[in-house]
mmCIF file of C-alpha atoms in Angstrom:
data_model
loop_
_atom_site.group_PDB
_atom_site.id
_atom_site.type_symbol
_atom_site.label_atom_id
_atom_site.label_comp_id
_atom_site.label_asym_id
_atom_site.label_seq_id
_atom_site.Cartn_x
_atom_site.Cartn_y
_atom_site.Cartn_z
ATOM 1 C CA MET A 6 76.007 16.717 9.170
ATOM 2 C CA TRP A 7 80.231 15.358 9.934
ATOM 3 C CA GLY A 8 78.190 12.414 10.732
ATOM 4 C CA TYR A 9 76.074 12.118 8.263
ATOM 5 C CA VAL A 10 79.028 12.587 5.256
ATOM 6 C CA ARG A 11 81.472 10.153 7.341
ATOM 7 C CA LEU A 12 78.610 7.833 6.511
ATOM 8 C CA GLU A 13 78.228 8.555 3.146
ATOM 9 C CA LEU A 14 81.991 7.869 2.176
ATOM 10 C CA LEU A 15 81.886 5.040 3.633
ATOM 11 C CA ARG A 16 79.080 3.420 1.447
ATOM 12 C CA THR A 17 80.870 5.853 -1.315
ATOM 13 C CA MET A 18 84.483 3.547 -1.257
ATOM 14 C CA ARG A 19 82.191 0.261 -0.950
ATOM 15 C CA ASP A 20 80.597 0.878 -4.207
ATOM 16 C CA GLY A 21 81.971 -1.686 -6.761
ATOM 17 C CA GLY A 22 80.525 0.150 -9.176
ATOM 18 C CA TYR A 23 82.128 3.231 -7.620
ATOM 19 C CA VAL A 24 85.559 1.394 -8.004
ATOM 20 C CA ILE A 25 85.163 -0.346 -11.860
ATOM 21 C CA PHE A 26 84.050 3.441 -13.207
ATOM 22 C CA GLY A 27 85.079 6.022 -11.641
ATOM 23 C CA ILE A 28 88.781 5.047 -10.766
ATOM 24 C CA ALA A 29 89.661 2.466 -13.255
ATOM 25 C CA MET A 30 87.612 3.016 -16.516
ATOM 26 C CA PRO A 31 89.131 6.573 -16.801
ATOM 27 C CA VAL A 32 92.356 5.316 -16.058
ATOM 28 C CA VAL A 33 92.112 2.320 -19.174
ATOM 29 C CA MET A 34 90.605 5.288 -21.004
ATOM 30 C CA TYR A 35 93.979 7.590 -20.429
ATOM 31 C CA LEU A 36 96.217 5.039 -21.783
ATOM 32 C CA LEU A 37 94.810 3.831 -24.697
ATOM 33 C CA PHE A 38 94.031 7.130 -26.312
ATOM 34 C CA THR A 39 97.392 8.567 -25.603
ATOM 35 C CA ASN A 40 99.795 5.063 -26.385
ATOM 36 C CA LEU A 41 97.228 3.932 -29.252
ATOM 37 C CA GLY A 42 97.917 7.373 -30.786
ATOM 38 C CA LEU A 43 94.048 8.026 -30.159
ATOM 39 C CA ALA A 44 95.158 11.662 -28.652
ATOM 40 C CA PRO A 45 95.445 14.884 -30.881
ATOM 41 C CA GLY A 46 98.596 16.820 -31.150
ATOM 42 C CA ASP A 47 102.419 15.434 -30.339
ATOM 43 C CA ARG A 48 103.364 13.205 -27.589
ATOM 44 C CA HIS A 49 103.789 15.347 -25.131
ATOM 45 C CA ASP A 50 100.594 17.472 -25.207
ATOM 46 C CA ALA A 51 98.426 14.746 -26.390
ATOM 47 C CA ALA A 52 99.833 13.203 -23.064
ATOM 48 C CA ILE A 53 98.246 16.309 -20.379
ATOM 49 C CA TYR A 54 95.306 17.718 -22.536
ATOM 50 C CA THR A 55 93.991 13.753 -22.270
ATOM 51 C CA MET A 56 94.942 13.566 -19.000
ATOM 52 C CA VAL A 57 93.228 16.754 -18.099
ATOM 53 C CA GLY A 58 89.895 15.428 -20.016
ATOM 54 C CA MET A 59 89.867 11.985 -18.096
ATOM 55 C CA ALA A 60 91.136 13.181 -15.044
ATOM 56 C CA ALA A 61 87.728 15.465 -15.870
ATOM 57 C CA TYR A 62 85.138 12.438 -16.721
ATOM 58 C CA GLY A 63 86.613 10.650 -13.853
ATOM 59 C CA ALA A 64 86.001 13.023 -11.446
ATOM 60 C CA LEU A 65 82.389 12.964 -12.990
ATOM 61 C CA GLY A 66 81.777 9.618 -12.607
ATOM 62 C CA GLY A 67 82.414 10.230 -8.989
ATOM 63 C CA ALA A 68 80.157 12.938 -8.878
ATOM 64 C CA PHE A 69 77.026 11.320 -10.568
ATOM 65 C CA ASN A 70 77.714 7.887 -9.160
ATOM 66 C CA ASN A 71 77.277 10.133 -5.547
ATOM 67 C CA GLY A 72 73.741 10.763 -6.970
ATOM 68 C CA SER A 73 72.767 6.902 -8.327
ATOM 69 C CA GLY A 74 72.032 6.133 -5.236
ATOM 70 C CA ILE A 75 70.140 7.743 -3.312
ATOM 71 C CA ALA A 76 66.545 6.529 -5.320
ATOM 72 C CA GLU A 77 67.218 2.756 -3.950
ATOM 73 C CA ASP A 78 68.393 5.227 0.017
ATOM 74 C CA ARG A 79 63.742 6.761 -0.984
ATOM 75 C CA ALA A 80 62.627 3.548 -1.420
ATOM 76 C CA ALA A 81 63.882 2.130 1.683
ATOM 77 C CA GLY A 82 63.135 4.618 3.803
ATOM 78 C CA TRP A 83 66.782 6.336 4.211
ATOM 79 C CA LEU A 84 64.739 9.187 3.123
ATOM 80 C CA ARG A 85 62.129 9.380 5.757
ATOM 81 C CA ARG A 86 64.804 8.618 8.646
ATOM 82 C CA LEU A 87 66.553 11.431 7.425
ATOM 83 C CA ARG A 88 63.486 14.208 7.923
ATOM 84 C CA LEU A 89 63.222 13.064 11.304
ATOM 85 C CA THR A 90 66.891 13.954 12.192
ATOM 86 C CA PRO A 91 67.545 17.644 12.677
ATOM 87 C CA LEU A 92 69.052 18.157 9.834
ATOM 88 C CA THR A 93 67.361 20.826 7.072
ATOM 89 C CA PRO A 94 66.739 19.861 3.606
ATOM 90 C CA ALA A 95 70.159 21.987 2.734
ATOM 91 C CA GLN A 96 72.608 20.012 5.021
ATOM 92 C CA VAL A 97 71.260 16.825 3.588
ATOM 93 C CA VAL A 98 72.015 17.961 -0.565
ATOM 94 C CA ALA A 99 75.324 19.812 1.375
ATOM 95 C CA GLY A 100 76.467 16.663 3.032
ATOM 96 C CA LYS A 101 76.502 15.035 -0.258
ATOM 97 C CA VAL A 102 78.335 17.412 -2.016
ATOM 98 C CA VAL A 103 80.252 16.893 0.260
ATOM 99 C CA THR A 104 80.486 12.985 0.239
ATOM 100 C CA GLY A 105 80.885 13.563 -3.521
ATOM 101 C CA ILE A 106 83.640 15.796 -3.900
ATOM 102 C CA ALA A 107 85.527 13.798 -1.852
ATOM 103 C CA GLY A 108 84.809 10.933 -3.996
ATOM 104 C CA VAL A 109 85.981 12.216 -6.684
ATOM 105 C CA VAL A 110 89.179 13.218 -4.654
ATOM 106 C CA PRO A 111 90.763 9.315 -5.462
ATOM 107 C CA SER A 112 89.207 9.792 -10.075
ATOM 108 C CA ILE A 113 91.582 12.448 -10.618
ATOM 109 C CA ALA A 114 94.687 11.344 -8.317
ATOM 110 C CA ALA A 115 94.728 7.748 -10.363
ATOM 111 C CA VAL A 116 94.578 9.954 -13.483
ATOM 112 C CA LEU A 117 97.295 12.321 -12.992
ATOM 113 C CA LEU A 118 99.402 9.387 -11.827
ATOM 114 C CA ALA A 119 99.126 7.767 -14.910
ATOM 115 C CA GLY A 120 100.138 10.540 -16.625
ATOM 116 C CA VAL A 121 103.865 10.834 -14.274
ATOM 117 C CA LEU A 122 104.206 6.905 -14.466
ATOM 118 C CA VAL A 123 103.661 5.495 -18.020
ATOM 119 C CA ASN A 124 102.946 9.442 -19.993
ATOM 120 C CA HIS A 125 106.177 10.744 -17.859
ATOM 121 C CA VAL A 126 104.158 14.714 -17.507
ATOM 122 C CA THR A 127 106.080 16.435 -15.685
ATOM 123 C CA LEU A 128 104.745 20.652 -15.029
ATOM 124 C CA ALA A 129 105.514 22.787 -12.377
ATOM 125 C CA PRO A 130 104.641 22.385 -8.822
ATOM 126 C CA GLN A 131 101.756 25.116 -8.658
ATOM 127 C CA ARG A 132 99.982 24.072 -12.769
ATOM 128 C CA TRP A 133 99.762 20.779 -10.524
ATOM 129 C CA LEU A 134 98.992 21.885 -7.426
ATOM 130 C CA ALA A 135 96.655 24.524 -9.430
ATOM 131 C CA ILE A 136 94.619 21.147 -11.232
ATOM 132 C CA VAL A 137 94.467 19.428 -9.052
ATOM 133 C CA VAL A 138 91.768 22.266 -7.215
ATOM 134 C CA LEU A 139 89.981 23.128 -10.005
ATOM 135 C CA LEU A 140 89.542 19.456 -10.807
ATOM 136 C CA TRP A 141 88.159 18.582 -7.197
ATOM 137 C CA ALA A 142 86.140 21.596 -6.045
ATOM 138 C CA GLY A 143 84.483 22.272 -10.124
ATOM 139 C CA THR A 144 82.701 19.011 -9.689
ATOM 140 C CA VAL A 145 79.870 20.360 -7.284
ATOM 141 C CA PRO A 146 77.478 21.499 -9.841
ATOM 142 C CA PHE A 147 77.619 18.383 -11.647
ATOM 143 C CA SER A 148 77.575 16.549 -7.738
ATOM 144 C CA LEU A 149 74.397 18.697 -7.650
ATOM 145 C CA LEU A 150 73.261 17.280 -10.716
ATOM 146 C CA GLY A 151 73.529 13.933 -9.577
ATOM 147 C CA LEU A 152 71.428 14.418 -6.585
ATOM 148 C CA GLY A 153 68.596 16.057 -8.297
ATOM 149 C CA ASN A 154 67.867 12.860 -10.859
ATOM 150 C CA GLY A 155 68.828 10.644 -8.352
ATOM 151 C CA TYR A 156 65.812 12.673 -5.418
ATOM 152 C CA ARG A 157 63.478 12.737 -8.521
ATOM 153 C CA LEU A 158 63.742 9.161 -10.063
ATOM 154 C CA SER A 159 63.166 6.207 -10.107
ATOM 155 C CA GLY A 160 65.948 4.118 -8.475
ATOM 156 C CA GLN A 161 66.969 2.078 -12.057
ATOM 157 C CA SER A 162 65.518 5.537 -14.034
ATOM 158 C CA ALA A 163 68.765 7.535 -11.620
ATOM 159 C CA ALA A 164 71.609 5.719 -12.483
ATOM 160 C CA MET A 165 70.325 5.237 -15.972
ATOM 161 C CA ALA A 166 69.552 9.097 -16.662
ATOM 162 C CA ASN A 167 73.057 9.686 -14.393
ATOM 163 C CA ILE A 168 75.156 7.659 -17.007
ATOM 164 C CA ALA A 169 72.918 8.795 -19.882
ATOM 165 C CA THR A 170 73.791 12.481 -18.473
ATOM 166 C CA MET A 171 77.665 11.780 -17.444
ATOM 167 C CA LEU A 172 78.609 10.441 -20.789
ATOM 168 C CA THR A 173 76.636 12.942 -22.528
ATOM 169 C CA LEU A 174 78.919 16.018 -21.535
ATOM 170 C CA ALA A 175 81.619 14.349 -21.110
ATOM 171 C CA VAL A 176 81.305 14.153 -25.290
ATOM 172 C CA LEU A 177 79.823 17.172 -25.501
ATOM 173 C CA GLY A 178 81.891 19.117 -23.588
ATOM 174 C CA GLY A 179 84.697 17.808 -24.882
ATOM 175 C CA LEU A 180 86.415 15.626 -22.410
ATOM 176 C CA TRP A 181 87.814 12.804 -25.345
ATOM 177 C CA VAL A 182 87.648 14.616 -28.197
ATOM 178 C CA PRO A 183 88.286 18.304 -28.604
ATOM 179 C CA VAL A 184 85.666 20.854 -28.764
ATOM 180 C CA ALA A 185 87.657 22.585 -31.720
ATOM 181 C CA ASN A 186 87.105 19.471 -34.616
ATOM 182 C CA PHE A 187 83.985 19.753 -34.230
ATOM 183 C CA PRO A 188 81.229 21.297 -36.549
ATOM 184 C CA SER A 189 81.008 25.436 -35.916
ATOM 185 C CA TRP A 190 77.031 24.423 -34.474
ATOM 186 C CA LEU A 191 78.048 21.443 -32.302
ATOM 187 C CA ARG A 192 81.324 23.888 -30.949
ATOM 188 C CA ALA A 193 78.666 26.620 -29.716
ATOM 189 C CA VAL A 194 76.739 24.664 -28.285
ATOM 190 C CA ALA A 195 79.631 23.339 -25.979
ATOM 191 C CA GLU A 196 81.479 26.151 -25.063
ATOM 192 C CA TRP A 197 77.786 26.615 -23.235
ATOM 193 C CA THR A 198 78.408 23.222 -21.639
ATOM 194 C CA PRO A 199 79.069 23.462 -17.803
ATOM 195 C CA SER A 200 82.104 20.061 -18.541
ATOM 196 C CA ASN A 201 83.664 22.009 -21.047
ATOM 197 C CA SER A 202 83.959 25.090 -18.816
ATOM 198 C CA TYR A 203 85.397 22.388 -16.215
ATOM 199 C CA ALA A 204 87.506 20.683 -17.911
ATOM 200 C CA GLY A 205 88.612 24.683 -19.357
ATOM 201 C CA LEU A 206 89.967 25.799 -16.715
ATOM 202 C CA SER A 207 92.482 23.043 -15.779
ATOM 203 C CA TRP A 208 93.345 22.564 -19.730
ATOM 204 C CA ARG A 209 94.073 26.327 -19.587
ATOM 205 C CA VAL A 210 97.203 25.965 -16.136
ATOM 206 C CA ALA A 211 98.433 23.326 -17.922
ATOM 207 C CA PHE A 212 99.169 24.786 -20.969
ATOM 208 C CA GLY A 213 100.613 27.806 -19.343
ATOM 209 C CA ASP A 214 97.767 30.178 -19.733
ATOM 210 C CA VAL A 215 94.570 31.108 -16.778
ATOM 211 C CA PRO A 216 91.157 29.825 -16.407
ATOM 212 C CA THR A 217 89.217 32.928 -18.457
ATOM 213 C CA VAL A 218 86.471 34.366 -16.521
ATOM 214 C CA ARG A 219 83.990 33.228 -19.253
ATOM 215 C CA GLN A 220 84.277 29.522 -18.154
ATOM 216 C CA VAL A 221 84.533 30.502 -14.547
ATOM 217 C CA ALA A 222 80.927 32.619 -14.893
ATOM 218 C CA ILE A 223 79.800 29.935 -17.155
ATOM 219 C CA LEU A 224 80.171 26.980 -14.149
ATOM 220 C CA SER A 225 79.422 29.656 -11.328
ATOM 221 C CA ALA A 226 76.338 29.647 -13.506
ATOM 222 C CA TRP A 227 75.325 26.146 -14.289
ATOM 223 C CA LEU A 228 76.026 25.574 -9.688
ATOM 224 C CA LEU A 229 72.446 27.625 -9.102
ATOM 225 C CA VAL A 230 70.652 25.636 -11.257
ATOM 226 C CA PHE A 231 71.873 22.340 -10.348
ATOM 227 C CA GLY A 232 71.819 23.475 -6.581
ATOM 228 C CA VAL A 233 68.225 24.446 -6.663
ATOM 229 C CA TYR A 234 67.674 21.778 -8.986
ATOM 230 C CA ALA A 235 68.529 19.084 -6.440
ATOM 231 C CA VAL A 236 67.795 21.117 -3.187
ATOM 232 C CA HIS A 237 63.769 21.100 -5.080
ATOM 233 C CA GLY A 238 64.257 17.121 -5.422
ATOM 234 C CA TYR A 239 65.049 16.675 -1.874
ATOM 235 C CA ARG A 240 62.374 18.544 -0.765
ATOM 236 C CA ARG A 241 59.635 16.702 -3.227
ATOM 237 C CA ALA A 242 61.287 13.242 -2.865
ATOM 238 C CA GLY A 243 60.794 14.149 0.960
ATOM 239 C CA ARG A 244 57.445 14.412 1.316
ATOM 240 C CA ARG A 245 56.808 11.423 -0.931
ATOM 241 C CA ALA A 246 58.794 8.696 1.779
#
């Protein structure tokens, strides 16, 4: 499986779309939101809040991008070849998930580095470490969702579905605008989204709080749902390959 992961990582790093939308775009948006006064709160708190939000957004982009090429792989016969290897469906999905969570590291690092170098964000070392770990590990559910879409949909449809899903989760989860500014009915919906709980874990740590059990439980529940979806999608795609 690890040979498969190395191959997929090389393919990801050569993808121009990943570099632009997964790394460059979140950094540009972070700098625009903070330096043009588009972020809420005073400059210090706004820089921290938006840094975490845009790092989460970049990580989502990397995670979903990992699944967008699956449909093209299926059309090219790559899934058929994988079924001839000793890899089980769970191992193939796990390998793609590992690729996805490894691929989000540059996205997260780029935004956090911009926060330090441009907006002079300072946090205790343990907070930095906790934020990085939570942002990194929390992308697993989204990687699974992107993979499920890639396995079940055609090439262009999968890419469009992943982009639409990523943007919806980013906006509805409060990664761009705090959910506190939403209407009450929309805020109630947003608080059940995986993206809000995902970013919320790191927001709380960044401001000196402890992540809530509710946030962990919601993200874990979505992890289970998206995991079943991805494995089912792979099996269905394999039968049709």
